[in-house]
mmCIF file of N, CA and C in Angstrom:
data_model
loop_
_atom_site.group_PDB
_atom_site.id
_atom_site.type_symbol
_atom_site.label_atom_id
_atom_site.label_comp_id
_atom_site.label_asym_id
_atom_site.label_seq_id
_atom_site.Cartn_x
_atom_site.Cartn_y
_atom_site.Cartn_z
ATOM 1 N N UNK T 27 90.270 103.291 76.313
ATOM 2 C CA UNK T 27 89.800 102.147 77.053
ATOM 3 C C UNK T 27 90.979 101.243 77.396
ATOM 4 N N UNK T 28 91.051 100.740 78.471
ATOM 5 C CA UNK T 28 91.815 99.552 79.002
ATOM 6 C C UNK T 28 91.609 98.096 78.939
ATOM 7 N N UNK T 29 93.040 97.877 78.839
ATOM 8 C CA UNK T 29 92.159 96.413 78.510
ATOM 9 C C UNK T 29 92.963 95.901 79.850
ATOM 10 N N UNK T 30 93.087 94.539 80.381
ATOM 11 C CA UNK T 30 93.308 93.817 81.403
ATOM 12 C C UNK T 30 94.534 93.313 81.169
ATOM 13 N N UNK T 31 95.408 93.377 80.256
ATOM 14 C CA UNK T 31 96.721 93.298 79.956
ATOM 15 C C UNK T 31 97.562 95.120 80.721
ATOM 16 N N UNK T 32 97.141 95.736 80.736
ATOM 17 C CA UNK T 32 97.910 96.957 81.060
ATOM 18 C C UNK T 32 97.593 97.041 82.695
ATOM 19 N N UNK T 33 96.446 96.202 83.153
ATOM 20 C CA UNK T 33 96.764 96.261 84.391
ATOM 21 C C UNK T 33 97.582 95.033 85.218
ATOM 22 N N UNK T 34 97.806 94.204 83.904
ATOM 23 C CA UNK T 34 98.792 92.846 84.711
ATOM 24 C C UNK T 34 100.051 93.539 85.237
ATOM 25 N N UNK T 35 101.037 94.440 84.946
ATOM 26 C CA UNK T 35 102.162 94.631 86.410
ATOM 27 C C UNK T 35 101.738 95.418 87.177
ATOM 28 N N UNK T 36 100.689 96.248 86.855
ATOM 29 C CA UNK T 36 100.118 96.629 88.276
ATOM 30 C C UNK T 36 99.596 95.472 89.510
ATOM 31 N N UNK T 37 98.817 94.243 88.645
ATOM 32 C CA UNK T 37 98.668 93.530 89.499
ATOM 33 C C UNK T 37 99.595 92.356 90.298
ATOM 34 N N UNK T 38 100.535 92.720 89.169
ATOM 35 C CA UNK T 38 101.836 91.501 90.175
ATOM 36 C C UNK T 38 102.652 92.342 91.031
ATOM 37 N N UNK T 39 102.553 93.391 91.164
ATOM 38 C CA UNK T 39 103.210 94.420 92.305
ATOM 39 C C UNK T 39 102.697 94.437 92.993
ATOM 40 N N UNK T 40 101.190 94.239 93.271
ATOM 41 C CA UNK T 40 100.503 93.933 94.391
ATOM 42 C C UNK T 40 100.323 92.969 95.197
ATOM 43 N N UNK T 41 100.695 92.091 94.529
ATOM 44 C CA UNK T 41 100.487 90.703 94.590
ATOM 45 C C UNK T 41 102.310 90.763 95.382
ATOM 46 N N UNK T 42 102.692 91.247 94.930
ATOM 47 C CA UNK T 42 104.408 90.836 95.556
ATOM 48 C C UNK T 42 104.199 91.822 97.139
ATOM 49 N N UNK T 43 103.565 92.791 96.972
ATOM 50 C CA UNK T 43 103.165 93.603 98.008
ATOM 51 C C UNK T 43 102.509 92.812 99.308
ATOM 52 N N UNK T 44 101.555 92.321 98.776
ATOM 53 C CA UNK T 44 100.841 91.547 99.694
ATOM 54 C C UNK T 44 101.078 90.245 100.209
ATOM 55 N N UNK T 45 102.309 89.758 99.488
ATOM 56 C CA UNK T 45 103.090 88.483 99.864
ATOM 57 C C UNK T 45 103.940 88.815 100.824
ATOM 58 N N UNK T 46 104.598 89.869 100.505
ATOM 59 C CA UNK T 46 105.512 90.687 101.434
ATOM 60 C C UNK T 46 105.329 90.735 102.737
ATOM 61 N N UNK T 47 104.164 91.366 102.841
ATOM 62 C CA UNK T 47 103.232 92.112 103.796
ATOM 63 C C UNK T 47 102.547 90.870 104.623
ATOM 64 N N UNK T 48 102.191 89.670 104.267
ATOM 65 C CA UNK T 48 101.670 88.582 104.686
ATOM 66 C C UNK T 48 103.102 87.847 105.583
ATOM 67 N N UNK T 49 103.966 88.097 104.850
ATOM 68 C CA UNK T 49 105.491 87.459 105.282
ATOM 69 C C UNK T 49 105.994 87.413 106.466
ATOM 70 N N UNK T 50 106.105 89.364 106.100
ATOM 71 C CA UNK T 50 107.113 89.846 107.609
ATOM 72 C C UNK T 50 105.636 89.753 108.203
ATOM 73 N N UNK T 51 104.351 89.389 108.474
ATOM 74 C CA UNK T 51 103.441 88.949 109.737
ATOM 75 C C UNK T 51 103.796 87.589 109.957
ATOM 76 N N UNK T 52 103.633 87.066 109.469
ATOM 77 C CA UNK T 52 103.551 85.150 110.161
ATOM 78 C C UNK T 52 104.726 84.944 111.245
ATOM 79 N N UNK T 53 105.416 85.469 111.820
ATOM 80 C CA UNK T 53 106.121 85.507 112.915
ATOM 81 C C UNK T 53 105.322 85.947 114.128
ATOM 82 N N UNK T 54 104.285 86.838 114.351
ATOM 83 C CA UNK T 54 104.209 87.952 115.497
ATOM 84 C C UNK T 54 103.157 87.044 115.901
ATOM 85 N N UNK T 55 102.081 86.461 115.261
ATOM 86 C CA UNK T 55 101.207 85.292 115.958
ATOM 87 C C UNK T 55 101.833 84.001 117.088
ATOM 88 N N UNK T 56 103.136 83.764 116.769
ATOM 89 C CA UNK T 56 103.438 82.550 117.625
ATOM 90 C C UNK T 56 104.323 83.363 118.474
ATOM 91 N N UNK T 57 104.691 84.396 118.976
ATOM 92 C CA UNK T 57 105.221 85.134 120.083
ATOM 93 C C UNK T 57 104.487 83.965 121.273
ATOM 94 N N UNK T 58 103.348 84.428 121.656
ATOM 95 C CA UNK T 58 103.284 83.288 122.777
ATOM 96 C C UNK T 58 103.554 81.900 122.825
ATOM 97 N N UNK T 59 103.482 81.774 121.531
ATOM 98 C CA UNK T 59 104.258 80.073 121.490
ATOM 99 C C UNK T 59 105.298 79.987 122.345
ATOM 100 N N UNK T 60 106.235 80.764 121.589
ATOM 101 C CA UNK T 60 107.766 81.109 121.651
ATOM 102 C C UNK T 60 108.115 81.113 123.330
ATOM 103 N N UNK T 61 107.003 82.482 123.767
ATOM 104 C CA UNK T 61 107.051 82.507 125.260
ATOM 105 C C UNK T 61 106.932 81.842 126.072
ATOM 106 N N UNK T 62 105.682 80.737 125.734
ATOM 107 C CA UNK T 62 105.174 79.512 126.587
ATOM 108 C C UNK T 62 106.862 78.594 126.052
ATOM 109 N N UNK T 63 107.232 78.314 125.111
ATOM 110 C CA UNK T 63 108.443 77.497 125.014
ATOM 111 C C UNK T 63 109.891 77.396 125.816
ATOM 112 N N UNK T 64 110.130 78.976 125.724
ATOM 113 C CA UNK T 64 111.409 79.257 125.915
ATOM 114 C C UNK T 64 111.123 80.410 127.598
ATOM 115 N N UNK T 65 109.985 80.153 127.811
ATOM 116 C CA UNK T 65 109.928 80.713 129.169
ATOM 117 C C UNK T 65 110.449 82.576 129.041
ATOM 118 N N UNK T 66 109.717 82.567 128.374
ATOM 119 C CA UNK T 66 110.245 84.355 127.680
ATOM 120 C C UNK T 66 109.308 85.296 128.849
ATOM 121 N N UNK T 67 109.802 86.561 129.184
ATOM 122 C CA UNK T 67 108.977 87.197 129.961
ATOM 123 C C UNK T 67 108.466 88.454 128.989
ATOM 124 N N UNK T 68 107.705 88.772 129.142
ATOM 125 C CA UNK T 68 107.152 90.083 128.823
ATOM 126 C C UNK T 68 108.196 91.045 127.847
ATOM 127 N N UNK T 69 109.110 91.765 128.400
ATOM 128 C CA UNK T 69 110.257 91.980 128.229
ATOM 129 C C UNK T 69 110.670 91.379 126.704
ATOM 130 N N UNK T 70 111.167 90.204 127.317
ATOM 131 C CA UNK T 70 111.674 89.818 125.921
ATOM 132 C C UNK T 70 111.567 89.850 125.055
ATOM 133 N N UNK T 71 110.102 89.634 124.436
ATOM 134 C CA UNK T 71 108.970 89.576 123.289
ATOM 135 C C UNK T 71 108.888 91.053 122.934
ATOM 136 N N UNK T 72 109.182 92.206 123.603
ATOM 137 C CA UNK T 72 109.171 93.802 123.488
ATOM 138 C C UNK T 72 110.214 93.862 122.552
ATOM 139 N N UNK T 73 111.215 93.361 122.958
ATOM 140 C CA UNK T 73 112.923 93.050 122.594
ATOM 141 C C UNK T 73 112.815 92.349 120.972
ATOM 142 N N UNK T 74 112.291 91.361 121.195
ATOM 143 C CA UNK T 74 112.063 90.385 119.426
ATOM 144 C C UNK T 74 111.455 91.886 118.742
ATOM 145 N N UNK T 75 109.911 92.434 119.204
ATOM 146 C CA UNK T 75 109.654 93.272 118.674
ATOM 147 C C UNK T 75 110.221 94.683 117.959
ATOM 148 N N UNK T 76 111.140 94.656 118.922
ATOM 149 C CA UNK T 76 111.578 95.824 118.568
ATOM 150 C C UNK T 76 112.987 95.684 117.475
ATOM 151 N N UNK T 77 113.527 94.765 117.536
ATOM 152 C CA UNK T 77 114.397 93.832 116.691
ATOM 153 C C UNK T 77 114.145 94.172 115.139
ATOM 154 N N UNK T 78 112.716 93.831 115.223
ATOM 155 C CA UNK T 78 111.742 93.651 113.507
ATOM 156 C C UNK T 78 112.016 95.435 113.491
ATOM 157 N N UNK T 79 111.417 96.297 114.295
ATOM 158 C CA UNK T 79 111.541 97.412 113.978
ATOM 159 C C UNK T 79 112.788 98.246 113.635
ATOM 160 N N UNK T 80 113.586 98.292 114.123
ATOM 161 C CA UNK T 80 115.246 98.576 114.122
ATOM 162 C C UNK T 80 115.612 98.080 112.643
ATOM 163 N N UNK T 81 114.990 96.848 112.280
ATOM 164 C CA UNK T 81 115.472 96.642 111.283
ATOM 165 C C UNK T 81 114.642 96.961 109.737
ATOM 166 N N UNK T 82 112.974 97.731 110.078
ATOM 167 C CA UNK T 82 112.520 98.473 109.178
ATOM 168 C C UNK T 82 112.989 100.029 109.492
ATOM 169 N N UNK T 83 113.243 100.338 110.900
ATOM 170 C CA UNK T 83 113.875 101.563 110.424
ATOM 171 C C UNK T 83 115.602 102.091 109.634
ATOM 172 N N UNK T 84 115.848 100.747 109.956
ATOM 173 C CA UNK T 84 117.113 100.960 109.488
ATOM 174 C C UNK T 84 117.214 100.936 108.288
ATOM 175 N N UNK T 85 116.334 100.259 107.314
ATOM 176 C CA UNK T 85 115.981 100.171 105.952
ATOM 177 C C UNK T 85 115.721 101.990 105.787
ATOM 178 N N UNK T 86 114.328 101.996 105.823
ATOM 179 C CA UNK T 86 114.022 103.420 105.810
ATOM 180 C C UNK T 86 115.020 104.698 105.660
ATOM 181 N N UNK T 87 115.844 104.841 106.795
ATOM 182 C CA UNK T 87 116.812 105.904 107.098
ATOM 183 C C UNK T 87 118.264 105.565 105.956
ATOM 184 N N UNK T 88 118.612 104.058 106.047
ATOM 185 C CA UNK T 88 119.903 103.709 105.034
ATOM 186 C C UNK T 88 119.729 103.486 103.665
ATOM 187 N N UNK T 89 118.731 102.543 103.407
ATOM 188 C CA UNK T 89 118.480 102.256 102.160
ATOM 189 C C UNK T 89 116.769 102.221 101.577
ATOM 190 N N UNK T 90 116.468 103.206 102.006
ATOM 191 C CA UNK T 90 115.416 104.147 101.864
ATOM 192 C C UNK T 90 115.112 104.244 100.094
ATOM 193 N N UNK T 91 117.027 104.538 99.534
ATOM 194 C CA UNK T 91 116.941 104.539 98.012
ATOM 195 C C UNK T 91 116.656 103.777 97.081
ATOM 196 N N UNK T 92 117.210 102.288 97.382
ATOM 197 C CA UNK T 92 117.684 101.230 97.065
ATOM 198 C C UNK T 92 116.785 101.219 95.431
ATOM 199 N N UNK T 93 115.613 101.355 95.547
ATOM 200 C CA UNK T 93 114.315 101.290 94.712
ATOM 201 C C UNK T 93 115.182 102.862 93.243
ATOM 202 N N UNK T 94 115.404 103.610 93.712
ATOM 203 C CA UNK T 94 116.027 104.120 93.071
ATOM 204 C C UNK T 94 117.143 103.758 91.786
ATOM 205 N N UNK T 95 118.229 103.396 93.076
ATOM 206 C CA UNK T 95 119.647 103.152 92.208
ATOM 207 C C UNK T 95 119.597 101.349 91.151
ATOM 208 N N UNK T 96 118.657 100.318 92.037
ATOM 209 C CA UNK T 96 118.662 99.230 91.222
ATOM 210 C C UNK T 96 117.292 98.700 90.606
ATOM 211 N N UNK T 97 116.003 99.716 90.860
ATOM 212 C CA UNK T 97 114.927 99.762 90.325
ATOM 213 C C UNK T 97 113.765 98.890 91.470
ATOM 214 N N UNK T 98 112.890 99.305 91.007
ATOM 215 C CA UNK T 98 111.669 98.730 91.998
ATOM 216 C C UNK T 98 111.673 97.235 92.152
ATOM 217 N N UNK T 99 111.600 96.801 90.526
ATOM 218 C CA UNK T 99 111.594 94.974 90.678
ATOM 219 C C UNK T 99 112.579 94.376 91.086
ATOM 220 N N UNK T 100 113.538 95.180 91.280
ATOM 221 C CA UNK T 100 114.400 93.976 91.648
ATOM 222 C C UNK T 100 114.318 94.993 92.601
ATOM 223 N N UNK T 101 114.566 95.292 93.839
ATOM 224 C CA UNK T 101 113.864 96.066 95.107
ATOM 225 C C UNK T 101 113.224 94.689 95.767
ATOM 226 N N UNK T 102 112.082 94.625 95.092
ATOM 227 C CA UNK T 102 111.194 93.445 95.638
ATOM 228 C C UNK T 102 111.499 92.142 95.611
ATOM 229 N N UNK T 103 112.248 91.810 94.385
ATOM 230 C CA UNK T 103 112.810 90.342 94.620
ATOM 231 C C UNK T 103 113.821 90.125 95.968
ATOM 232 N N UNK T 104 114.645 91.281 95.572
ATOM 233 C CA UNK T 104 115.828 91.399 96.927
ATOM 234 C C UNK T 104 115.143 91.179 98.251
ATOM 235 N N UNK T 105 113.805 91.984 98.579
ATOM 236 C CA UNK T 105 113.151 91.832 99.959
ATOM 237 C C UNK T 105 112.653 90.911 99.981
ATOM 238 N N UNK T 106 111.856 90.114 98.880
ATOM 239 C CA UNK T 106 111.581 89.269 99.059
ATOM 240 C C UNK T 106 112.596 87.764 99.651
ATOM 241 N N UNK T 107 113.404 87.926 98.903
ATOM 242 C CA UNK T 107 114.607 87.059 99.128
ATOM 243 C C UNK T 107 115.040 87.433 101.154
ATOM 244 N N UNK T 108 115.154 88.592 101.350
ATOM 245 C CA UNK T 108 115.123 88.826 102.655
ATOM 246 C C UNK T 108 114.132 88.718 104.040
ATOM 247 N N UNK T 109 112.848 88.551 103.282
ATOM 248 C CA UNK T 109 111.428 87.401 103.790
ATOM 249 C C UNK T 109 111.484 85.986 103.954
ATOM 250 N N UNK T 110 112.108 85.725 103.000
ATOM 251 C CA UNK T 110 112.594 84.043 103.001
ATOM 252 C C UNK T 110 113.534 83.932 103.733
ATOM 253 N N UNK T 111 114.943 84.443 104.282
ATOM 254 C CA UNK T 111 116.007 84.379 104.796
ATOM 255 C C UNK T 111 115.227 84.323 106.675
ATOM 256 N N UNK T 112 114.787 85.373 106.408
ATOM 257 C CA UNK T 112 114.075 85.858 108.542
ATOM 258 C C UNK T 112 112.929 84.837 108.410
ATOM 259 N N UNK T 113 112.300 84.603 107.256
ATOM 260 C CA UNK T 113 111.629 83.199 108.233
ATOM 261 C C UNK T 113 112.171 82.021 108.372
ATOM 262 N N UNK T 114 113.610 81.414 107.869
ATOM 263 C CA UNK T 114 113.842 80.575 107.507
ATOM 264 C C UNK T 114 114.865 80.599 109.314
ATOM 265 N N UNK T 115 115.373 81.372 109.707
ATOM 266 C CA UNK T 115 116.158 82.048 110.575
ATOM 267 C C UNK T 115 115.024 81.780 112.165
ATOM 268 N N UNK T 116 113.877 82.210 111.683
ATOM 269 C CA UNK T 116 112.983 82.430 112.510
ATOM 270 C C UNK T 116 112.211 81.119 113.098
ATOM 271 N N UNK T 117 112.294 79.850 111.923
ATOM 272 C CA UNK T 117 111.743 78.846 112.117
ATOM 273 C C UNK T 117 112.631 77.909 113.082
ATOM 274 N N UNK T 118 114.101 78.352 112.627
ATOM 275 C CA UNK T 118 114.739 77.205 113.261
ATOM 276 C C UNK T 118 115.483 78.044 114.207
ATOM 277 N N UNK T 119 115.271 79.262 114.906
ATOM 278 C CA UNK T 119 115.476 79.359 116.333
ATOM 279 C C UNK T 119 115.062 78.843 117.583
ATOM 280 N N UNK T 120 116.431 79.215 118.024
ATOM 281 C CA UNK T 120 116.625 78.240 119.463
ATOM 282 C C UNK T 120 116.678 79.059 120.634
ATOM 283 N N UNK T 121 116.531 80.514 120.358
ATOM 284 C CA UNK T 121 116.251 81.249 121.379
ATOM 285 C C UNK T 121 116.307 82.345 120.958
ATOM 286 N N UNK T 122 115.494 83.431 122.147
ATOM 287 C CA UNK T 122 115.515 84.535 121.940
ATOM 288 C C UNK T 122 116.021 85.611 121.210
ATOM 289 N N UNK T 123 117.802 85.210 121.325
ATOM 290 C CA UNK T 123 118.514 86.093 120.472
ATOM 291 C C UNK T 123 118.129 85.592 118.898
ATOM 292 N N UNK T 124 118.243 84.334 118.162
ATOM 293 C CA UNK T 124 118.667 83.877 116.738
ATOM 294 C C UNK T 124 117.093 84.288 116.399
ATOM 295 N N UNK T 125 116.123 83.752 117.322
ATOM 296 C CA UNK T 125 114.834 85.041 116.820
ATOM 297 C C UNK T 125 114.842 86.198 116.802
ATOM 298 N N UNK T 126 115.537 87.134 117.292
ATOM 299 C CA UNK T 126 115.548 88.431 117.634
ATOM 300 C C UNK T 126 116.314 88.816 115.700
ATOM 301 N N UNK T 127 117.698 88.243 115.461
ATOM 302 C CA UNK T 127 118.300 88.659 114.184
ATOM 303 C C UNK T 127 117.381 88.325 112.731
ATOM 304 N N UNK T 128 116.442 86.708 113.256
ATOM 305 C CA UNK T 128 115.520 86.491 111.908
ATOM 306 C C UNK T 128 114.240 87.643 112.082
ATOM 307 N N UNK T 129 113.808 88.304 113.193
ATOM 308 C CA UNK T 129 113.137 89.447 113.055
ATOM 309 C C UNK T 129 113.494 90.800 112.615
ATOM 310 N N UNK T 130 114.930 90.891 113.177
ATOM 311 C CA UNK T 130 115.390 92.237 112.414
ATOM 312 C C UNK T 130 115.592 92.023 110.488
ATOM 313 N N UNK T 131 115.842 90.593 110.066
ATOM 314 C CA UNK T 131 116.081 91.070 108.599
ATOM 315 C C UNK T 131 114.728 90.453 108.298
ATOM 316 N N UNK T 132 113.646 90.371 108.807
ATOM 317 C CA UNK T 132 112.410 90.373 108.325
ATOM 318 C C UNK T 132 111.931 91.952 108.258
ATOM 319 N N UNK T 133 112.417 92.758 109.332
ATOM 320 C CA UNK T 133 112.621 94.071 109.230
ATOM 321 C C UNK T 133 113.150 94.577 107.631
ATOM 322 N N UNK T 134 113.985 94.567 107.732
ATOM 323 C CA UNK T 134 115.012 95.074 106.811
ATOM 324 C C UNK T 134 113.735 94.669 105.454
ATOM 325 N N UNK T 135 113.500 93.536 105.264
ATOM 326 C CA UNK T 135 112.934 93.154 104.218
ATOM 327 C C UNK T 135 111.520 94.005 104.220
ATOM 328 N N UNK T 136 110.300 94.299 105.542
ATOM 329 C CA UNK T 136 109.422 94.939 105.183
ATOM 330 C C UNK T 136 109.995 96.188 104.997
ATOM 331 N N UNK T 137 110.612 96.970 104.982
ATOM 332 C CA UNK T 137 110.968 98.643 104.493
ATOM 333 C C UNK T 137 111.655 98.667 103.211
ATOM 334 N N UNK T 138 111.967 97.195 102.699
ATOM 335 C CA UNK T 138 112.471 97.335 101.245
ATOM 336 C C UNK T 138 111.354 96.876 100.708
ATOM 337 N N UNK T 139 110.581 96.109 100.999
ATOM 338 C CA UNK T 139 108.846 95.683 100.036
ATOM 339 C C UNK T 139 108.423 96.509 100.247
ATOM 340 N N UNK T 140 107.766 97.661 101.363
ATOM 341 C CA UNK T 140 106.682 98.417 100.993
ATOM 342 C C UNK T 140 107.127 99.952 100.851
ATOM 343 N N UNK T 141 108.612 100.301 100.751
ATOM 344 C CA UNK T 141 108.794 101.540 99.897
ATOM 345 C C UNK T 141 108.585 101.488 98.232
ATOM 346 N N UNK T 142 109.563 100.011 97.831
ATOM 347 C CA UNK T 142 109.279 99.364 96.352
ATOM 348 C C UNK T 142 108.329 99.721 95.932
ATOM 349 N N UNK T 143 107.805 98.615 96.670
ATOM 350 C CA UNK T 143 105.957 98.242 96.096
ATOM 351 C C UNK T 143 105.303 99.718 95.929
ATOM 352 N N UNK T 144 105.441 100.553 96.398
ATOM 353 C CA UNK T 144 104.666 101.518 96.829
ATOM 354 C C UNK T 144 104.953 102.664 95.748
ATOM 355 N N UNK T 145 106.042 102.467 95.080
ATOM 356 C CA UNK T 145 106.777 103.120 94.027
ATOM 357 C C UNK T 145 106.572 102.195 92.557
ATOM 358 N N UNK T 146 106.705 101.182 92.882
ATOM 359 C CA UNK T 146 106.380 99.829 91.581
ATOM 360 C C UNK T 146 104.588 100.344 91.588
ATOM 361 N N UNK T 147 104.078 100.147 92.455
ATOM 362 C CA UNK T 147 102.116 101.040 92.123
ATOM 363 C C UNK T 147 102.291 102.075 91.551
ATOM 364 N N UNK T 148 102.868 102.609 91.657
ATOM 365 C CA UNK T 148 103.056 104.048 91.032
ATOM 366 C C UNK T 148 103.156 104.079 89.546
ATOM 367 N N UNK T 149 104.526 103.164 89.257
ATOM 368 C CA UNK T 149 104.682 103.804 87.912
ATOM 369 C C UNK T 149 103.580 102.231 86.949
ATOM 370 N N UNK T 150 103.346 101.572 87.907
ATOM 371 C CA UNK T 150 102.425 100.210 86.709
ATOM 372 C C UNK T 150 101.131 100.925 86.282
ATOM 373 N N UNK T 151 100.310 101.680 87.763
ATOM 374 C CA UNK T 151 99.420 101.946 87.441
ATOM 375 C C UNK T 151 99.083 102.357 86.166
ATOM 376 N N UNK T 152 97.653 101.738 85.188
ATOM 377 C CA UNK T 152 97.634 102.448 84.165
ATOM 378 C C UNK T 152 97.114 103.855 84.255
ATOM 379 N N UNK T 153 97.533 104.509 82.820
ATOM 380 C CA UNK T 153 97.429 106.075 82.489
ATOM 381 C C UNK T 153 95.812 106.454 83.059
ATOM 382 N N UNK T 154 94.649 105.585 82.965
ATOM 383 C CA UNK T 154 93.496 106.278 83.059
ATOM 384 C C UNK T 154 92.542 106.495 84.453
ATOM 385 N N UNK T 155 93.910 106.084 85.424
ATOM 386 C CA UNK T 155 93.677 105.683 86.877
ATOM 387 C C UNK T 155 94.623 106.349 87.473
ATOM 388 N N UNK T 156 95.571 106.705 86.520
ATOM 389 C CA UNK T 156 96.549 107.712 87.548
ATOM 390 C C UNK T 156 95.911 108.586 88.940
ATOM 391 N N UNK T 157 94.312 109.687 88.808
ATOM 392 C CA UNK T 157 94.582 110.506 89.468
ATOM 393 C C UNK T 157 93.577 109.309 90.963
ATOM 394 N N UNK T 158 93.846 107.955 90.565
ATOM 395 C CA UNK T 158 93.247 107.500 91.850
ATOM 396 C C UNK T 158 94.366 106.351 92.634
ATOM 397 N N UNK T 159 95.884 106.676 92.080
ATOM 398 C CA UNK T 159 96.796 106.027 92.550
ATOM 399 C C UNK T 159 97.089 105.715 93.551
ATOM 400 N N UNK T 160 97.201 107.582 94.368
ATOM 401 C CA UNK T 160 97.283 107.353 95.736
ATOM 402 C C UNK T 160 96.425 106.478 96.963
ATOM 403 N N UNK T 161 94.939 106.906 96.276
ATOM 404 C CA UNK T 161 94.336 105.376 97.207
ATOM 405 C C UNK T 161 93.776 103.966 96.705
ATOM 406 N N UNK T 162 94.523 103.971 95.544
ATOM 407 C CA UNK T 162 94.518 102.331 95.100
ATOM 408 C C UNK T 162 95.804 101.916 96.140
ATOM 409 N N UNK T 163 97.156 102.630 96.077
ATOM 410 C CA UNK T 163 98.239 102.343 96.773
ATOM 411 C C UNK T 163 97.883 101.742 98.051
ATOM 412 N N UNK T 164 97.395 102.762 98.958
ATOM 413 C CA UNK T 164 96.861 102.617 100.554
ATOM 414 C C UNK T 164 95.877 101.681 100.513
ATOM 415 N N UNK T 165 95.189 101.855 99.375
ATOM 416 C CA UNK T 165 94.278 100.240 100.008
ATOM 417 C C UNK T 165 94.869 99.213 99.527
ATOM 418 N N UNK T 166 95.447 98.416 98.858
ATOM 419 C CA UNK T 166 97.146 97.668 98.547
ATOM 420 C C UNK T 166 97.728 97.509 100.081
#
């Protein structure tokens, strides 16, 4: 039997998961702000977009390991710390481009939270839930 202590770091990995995950979003809602502000065309906003992406694939393909060599939790603090940096980047841009770089390391930061996280579910989960990991993970 389990008690609710063996699922507490399962539940703060989720919880860092879903902070994460809440993070690198709160940018993509005020795109039309941005557009109505700075007179952005169509185009541009493709460009911010694709910015964020470049910079989760670049995670992915480079430091894909990271979770490996310095461990999951600190994985997540690091991205997390890199969530705080792209919104902080993101708030006080003045145009297109200085938004475009706080979207790419908001990038960078979602492909280091949800490989982590996704590996931190893994090993918190407790022993008597193991064979339902994989879709506790995905619904996480």
């Amino acid at each position: 039997m389990t008690t609710s202590t063996s699922w507490r770091p399962f539940c703060m990995v989720s919880l860092a998961l879903m902070m994460g995950t809440m993070g690198t979003a709160l940018a993509s809602p005020l795109y039309p702000l941005y557009q109505a502000l700075w007179h952005l065309v169509p185009s541009q906003i493709t460009y911010i977009f694709v910015a964020y992406m470049f910079g989760c694939l670049a995670t992915l393909l480079f430091l894909g390991r990271t979770s490996n060599s310095i461990g999951y939790l600190r994985t997540l603090q690091v991205g997390l710390v890199f969530i705080s940096i792209g919104l902080v980047i993101s708030a006080y841009a003045s145009d297109a481009l200085i938004l475009s770089l706080g979207r790419f390391i908001i990038g960078i930061a979602s492909g280091l939270m949800t490989t982590s996280a996704l590996l931190g579910l893994m090993y918190t989960m407790p022993k008597s839930h193991q064979q339902i990991a994989p879709q506790l993970s995905s619904i996480i």
